[in-house]
Amino acid sequence: MADPKIILAEISRDLDSRIKLYIKDEHPRNLIEAVRQYPYAGGKRIRPSLVIASCGAVGGEKSKSIPLAVAIEYIHNFTLIHDDIIDGDRERRGMPTSHTKYGTPTAILAGDALFGKAFNVLSELDVSDKDLRRILRSITAAVWDLARGQQMDINNECGRTVTIDDYIETIRLKTGVLFAASAVGGALIGGADDLTIEAICRYATSLGIAFQIFDDILGIAGDPIKTGKSVGNDIRRGKYTAITCHAAESIKDENEMRRFCSIFGKIDSSEEEIGVVRSILERSGSIAYAVRLAEKYSKDAVSELSLLTSSEDKDFMIDLARYAVTRSV
């Protein structure tokens, strides 16, 4: 497997100037600084990379997909700003979150501004009117579904038992649909036929699910120095993930279940208490279960690419699906 991190870094560097192009020096300065904070910080940029790779994998001219890649990155960062406000997270990518640094009102406005700017950039796409409408329908449907998924995620913290099927549907909406809109948009720009577009949509949806399952694993079992995120917050909020859905059904020892329930959802849990829960989750096999589930969706994603002809972009898409469930950040 080639190292997709290297390709992601190359794509990110190539996109940097375009991502910065559209956010001009204007007033008020604090809003512009807040708008720039997340997009300028980099990150993995998987979604815009999917736009470009999907365009190339179907034989398209990848340079034509750049405006969509930039727009997708703006939309993704708009959702991150609002997500951090909802979750009350204080750190992302090793820096203070937007609402922590600029205040919640300015952070909300920064997210709104990024969302609006994304559609300004989309107006530059060099595609037919029909394809532009399809791309716009795909993106707006994804943002609608993403909002539904985010609310389901919030609802899943309200003390009711959440099944693994509930969780998968939540992350399909919360994460998978924007992965899919990115890849489908790139394929449309590249001139793919409907059969290919449907397969790429299934690939990206499964990739998004695998990525989010593994992201949730890192949120409990990851190294905060590497991830740049607070570890244990999902436990403090009582948030159901693949790990905790499995644990709710699999912890057999009554004492361990009582201990788990006394900490899960306790917002002021100490680091020591988080460590206790992590140990219980390891003993119950719940973390290992979540890893296997993420790997299943990664393999499902790869299988959808069989109809594409061999190319470096196809190889990257395959490697990306594998990277999603083997990374440390």
Short mmCIF file of C-alpha atoms in Angstrom, two decimals, residues 53-299:
data_model
loop_
_atom_site.label_atom_id
_atom_site.label_comp_id
_atom_site.label_asym_id
_atom_site.label_seq_id
_atom_site.Cartn_x
_atom_site.Cartn_y
_atom_site.Cartn_z
CA ALA A 53 -9.22 11.59 -7.15
CA SER A 54 -12.71 10.59 -8.27
CA CYS A 55 -12.52 13.00 -11.17
CA GLY A 56 -9.17 11.55 -12.23
CA ALA A 57 -10.21 7.93 -11.66
CA VAL A 58 -13.01 8.23 -14.24
CA GLY A 59 -10.69 9.83 -16.78
CA GLY A 60 -11.56 13.47 -16.16
CA GLU A 61 -9.40 16.58 -16.16
CA LYS A 62 -8.62 17.00 -12.46
CA SER A 63 -7.95 20.74 -12.66
CA LYS A 64 -11.65 21.26 -13.46
CA SER A 65 -12.59 19.76 -10.09
CA ILE A 66 -10.58 22.25 -7.99
CA PRO A 67 -13.47 24.71 -7.34
CA LEU A 68 -15.61 21.86 -6.02
CA ALA A 69 -12.73 20.61 -3.86
CA VAL A 70 -12.36 24.09 -2.32
CA ALA A 71 -16.12 24.42 -1.80
CA ILE A 72 -16.29 21.02 -0.10
CA GLU A 73 -13.45 22.00 2.22
CA TYR A 74 -15.29 25.19 3.19
CA ILE A 75 -18.49 23.24 3.84
CA HIS A 76 -16.65 20.65 5.90
CA ASN A 77 -15.00 23.32 8.04
CA PHE A 78 -18.30 25.11 8.50
CA THR A 79 -19.69 21.88 9.97
CA LEU A 80 -16.61 21.45 12.20
CA ILE A 81 -17.02 24.91 13.72
CA HIS A 82 -20.65 24.23 14.57
CA ASP A 83 -19.87 20.67 15.71
CA ASP A 84 -17.27 21.96 18.16
CA ILE A 85 -19.78 24.44 19.58
CA ILE A 86 -22.38 21.69 20.01
CA ASP A 87 -19.90 19.32 21.65
CA GLY A 88 -18.25 21.98 23.77
CA ASP A 89 -14.81 20.87 22.57
CA ARG A 90 -11.97 23.21 23.42
CA GLU A 91 -9.28 21.87 21.11
CA ARG A 92 -9.05 20.79 17.46
CA ARG A 93 -5.95 20.06 15.39
CA GLY A 94 -3.84 21.04 18.39
CA MET A 95 -5.30 24.56 18.55
CA PRO A 96 -8.16 26.23 20.44
CA THR A 97 -11.54 25.64 18.83
CA SER A 98 -13.17 28.57 17.06
CA HIS A 99 -15.73 29.35 19.76
CA THR A 100 -13.02 29.09 22.45
CA LYS A 101 -10.77 31.56 20.64
CA TYR A 102 -13.27 34.00 19.13
CA GLY A 103 -16.42 33.48 21.17
CA THR A 104 -19.53 31.52 20.22
CA PRO A 105 -21.36 34.29 18.28
CA THR A 106 -18.35 34.96 16.03
CA ALA A 107 -17.73 31.23 15.54
CA ILE A 108 -21.34 30.70 14.42
CA LEU A 109 -21.04 33.57 11.96
CA ALA A 110 -17.70 32.20 10.68
CA GLY A 111 -19.37 28.87 9.94
CA ASP A 112 -22.25 30.59 8.17
CA ALA A 113 -19.81 32.69 6.13
CA LEU A 114 -17.85 29.61 5.02
CA PHE A 115 -21.08 27.92 3.94
CA GLY A 116 -22.04 30.94 1.83
CA LYS A 117 -18.56 31.28 0.36
CA ALA A 118 -18.67 27.64 -0.75
CA PHE A 119 -21.55 28.34 -3.13
CA ASN A 120 -19.81 31.42 -4.45
CA VAL A 121 -16.87 29.17 -5.40
CA LEU A 122 -19.18 26.57 -6.95
CA SER A 123 -20.30 29.17 -9.49
CA GLU A 124 -16.85 28.83 -11.09
CA LEU A 125 -17.34 25.16 -12.05
CA ASP A 126 -16.82 24.53 -15.76
CA VAL A 127 -19.54 21.92 -16.29
CA SER A 128 -22.83 21.69 -18.12
CA ASP A 129 -25.94 23.18 -16.55
CA LYS A 130 -27.31 19.66 -16.07
CA ASP A 131 -24.21 18.47 -14.22
CA LEU A 132 -24.06 21.65 -12.14
CA ARG A 133 -27.64 21.05 -11.01
CA ARG A 134 -26.78 17.45 -10.12
CA ILE A 135 -23.75 18.57 -8.13
CA LEU A 136 -25.77 21.23 -6.30
CA ARG A 137 -28.54 18.74 -5.51
CA SER A 138 -25.98 16.28 -4.18
CA ILE A 139 -24.23 18.83 -1.95
CA THR A 140 -27.37 20.46 -0.57
CA ALA A 141 -28.92 17.04 0.12
CA ALA A 142 -25.71 16.06 1.94
CA VAL A 143 -25.81 19.17 4.15
CA TRP A 144 -29.48 18.51 4.93
CA ASP A 145 -28.71 14.89 5.83
CA LEU A 146 -25.65 15.95 7.79
CA ALA A 147 -27.84 18.19 9.96
CA ARG A 148 -30.22 15.27 10.53
CA GLY A 149 -27.30 13.04 11.47
CA GLN A 150 -25.92 15.64 13.85
CA GLN A 151 -29.28 15.93 15.61
CA MET A 152 -29.52 12.14 15.82
CA ASP A 153 -26.05 12.17 17.38
CA ILE A 154 -27.27 14.69 19.98
CA ASN A 155 -30.42 12.63 20.59
CA ASN A 156 -28.22 9.58 21.15
CA GLU A 157 -26.76 11.29 24.23
CA CYS A 158 -30.13 11.62 25.96
CA GLY A 159 -29.92 8.47 28.06
CA ARG A 160 -31.79 6.03 25.83
CA THR A 161 -30.17 2.82 24.64
CA VAL A 162 -28.81 3.11 21.12
CA THR A 163 -28.47 0.07 18.87
CA ILE A 164 -25.58 -0.46 16.50
CA ASP A 165 -28.01 0.02 13.58
CA ASP A 166 -29.04 3.40 15.04
CA TYR A 167 -25.39 4.37 15.31
CA ILE A 168 -24.53 3.32 11.74
CA GLU A 169 -27.44 5.32 10.33
CA THR A 170 -26.36 8.33 12.40
CA ILE A 171 -22.81 8.31 11.08
CA ARG A 172 -23.95 7.53 7.53
CA LEU A 173 -25.79 10.83 7.65
CA LYS A 174 -23.29 12.71 9.80
CA THR A 175 -20.18 11.71 7.82
CA GLY A 176 -20.88 9.34 4.93
CA VAL A 177 -23.11 11.63 2.89
CA LEU A 178 -20.53 14.43 2.55
CA PHE A 179 -17.87 11.89 1.57
CA ALA A 180 -20.34 10.63 -1.05
CA ALA A 181 -21.20 14.12 -2.34
CA SER A 182 -17.48 14.86 -2.70
CA ALA A 183 -16.73 11.73 -4.70
CA VAL A 184 -19.92 11.91 -6.78
CA GLY A 185 -19.25 15.54 -7.63
CA GLY A 186 -15.74 14.73 -8.79
CA ALA A 187 -17.03 11.82 -10.90
CA LEU A 188 -19.67 14.05 -12.50
CA ILE A 189 -17.04 16.64 -13.40
CA GLY A 190 -14.94 13.81 -14.85
CA GLY A 191 -17.82 12.69 -17.11
CA ALA A 192 -18.60 9.34 -15.46
CA ASP A 193 -21.69 7.35 -16.46
CA ASP A 194 -24.50 6.70 -13.99
CA LEU A 195 -23.38 3.14 -13.17
CA THR A 196 -19.91 4.38 -12.23
CA ILE A 197 -21.32 7.28 -10.24
CA GLU A 198 -23.54 4.91 -8.22
CA ALA A 199 -20.55 2.66 -7.43
CA ILE A 200 -18.41 5.64 -6.41
CA CYS A 201 -21.26 6.88 -4.22
CA ARG A 202 -21.40 3.51 -2.43
CA TYR A 203 -17.60 3.49 -2.11
CA ALA A 204 -17.48 6.92 -0.51
CA THR A 205 -20.42 6.25 1.80
CA SER A 206 -18.76 3.09 3.14
CA LEU A 207 -15.45 4.95 3.40
CA GLY A 208 -17.14 7.68 5.42
CA ILE A 209 -18.71 5.17 7.78
CA ALA A 210 -15.40 3.35 8.25
CA PHE A 211 -13.64 6.67 8.84
CA GLN A 212 -16.15 7.80 11.47
CA ILE A 213 -16.17 4.48 13.33
CA PHE A 214 -12.39 4.68 13.54
CA ASP A 215 -12.52 8.36 14.49
CA ASP A 216 -14.76 7.40 17.40
CA ILE A 217 -12.26 4.69 18.36
CA LEU A 218 -9.48 7.28 18.43
CA GLY A 219 -11.76 9.46 20.58
CA ILE A 220 -11.60 6.80 23.29
CA ALA A 221 -8.39 4.87 22.66
CA GLY A 222 -6.29 7.38 20.72
CA ASP A 223 -3.29 9.44 21.74
CA PRO A 224 -4.40 13.08 22.25
CA ILE A 225 -0.92 14.31 21.37
CA LYS A 226 -1.28 12.72 17.93
CA THR A 227 -4.99 13.33 17.35
CA GLY A 228 -5.02 16.92 18.60
CA LYS A 229 -8.41 16.19 20.20
CA SER A 230 -9.60 15.72 23.74
CA VAL A 231 -9.79 12.01 24.56
CA GLY A 232 -12.67 10.74 26.68
CA ASN A 233 -15.22 13.45 25.88
CA ASP A 234 -17.52 10.92 24.19
CA ILE A 235 -17.58 8.96 27.46
CA ARG A 236 -18.23 12.11 29.50
CA ARG A 237 -21.15 13.07 27.26
CA GLY A 238 -22.59 9.57 27.27
CA LYS A 239 -22.26 9.42 23.50
CA TYR A 240 -22.99 6.08 21.87
CA THR A 241 -20.44 4.85 19.36
CA ALA A 242 -19.77 1.38 17.95
CA ILE A 243 -17.69 0.74 21.07
CA THR A 244 -20.30 1.73 23.64
CA CYS A 245 -23.22 0.20 21.70
CA HIS A 246 -21.35 -3.11 21.84
CA ALA A 247 -20.40 -2.62 25.49
CA ALA A 248 -24.02 -2.01 26.52
CA GLU A 249 -24.85 -5.51 25.27
CA SER A 250 -21.60 -7.30 26.09
CA ILE A 251 -20.45 -6.38 29.61
CA LYS A 252 -21.46 -9.44 31.64
CA ASP A 253 -19.91 -8.67 35.01
CA GLU A 254 -22.50 -6.78 37.10
CA ASN A 255 -19.89 -4.82 39.04
CA GLU A 256 -18.19 -3.71 35.83
CA MET A 257 -21.53 -2.71 34.31
CA ARG A 258 -22.41 -0.64 37.37
CA ARG A 259 -18.99 1.02 37.25
CA PHE A 260 -19.34 1.68 33.52
CA CYS A 261 -22.82 3.19 33.96
CA SER A 262 -21.67 5.38 36.85
CA ILE A 263 -19.04 7.06 34.66
CA PHE A 264 -20.60 6.94 31.17
CA GLY A 265 -22.40 10.26 30.78
CA LYS A 266 -20.75 11.86 33.82
CA ILE A 267 -19.68 15.17 32.35
CA ASP A 268 -17.06 15.90 35.03
CA SER A 269 -15.42 12.46 34.93
CA SER A 270 -11.75 12.56 35.88
CA GLU A 271 -8.95 11.23 33.70
CA GLU A 272 -8.68 8.31 36.15
CA GLU A 273 -12.37 7.47 35.67
CA ILE A 274 -12.00 7.68 31.89
CA GLY A 275 -9.12 5.22 32.20
CA VAL A 276 -11.34 2.85 34.19
CA VAL A 277 -13.99 2.89 31.46
CA ARG A 278 -11.36 2.38 28.77
CA SER A 279 -10.10 -0.71 30.60
CA ILE A 280 -13.65 -2.08 30.88
CA LEU A 281 -14.18 -1.51 27.15
CA GLU A 282 -10.97 -3.36 26.37
CA ARG A 283 -11.93 -6.33 28.55
CA SER A 284 -15.41 -6.53 27.06
CA GLY A 285 -13.94 -6.75 23.55
CA SER A 286 -15.84 -3.63 22.54
CA ILE A 287 -12.85 -1.73 21.15
CA ALA A 288 -11.76 -4.78 19.14
CA TYR A 289 -15.34 -5.16 17.86
CA ALA A 290 -15.39 -1.54 16.64
CA VAL A 291 -12.06 -2.03 14.84
CA ARG A 292 -13.45 -5.11 13.03
CA LEU A 293 -16.59 -3.18 12.06
CA ALA A 294 -14.55 -0.30 10.65
CA GLU A 295 -12.42 -2.78 8.69
CA LYS A 296 -15.58 -4.37 7.24
CA TYR A 297 -16.79 -1.03 5.86
CA SER A 298 -13.32 -0.27 4.54
CA LYS A 299 -13.35 -3.56 2.60
#
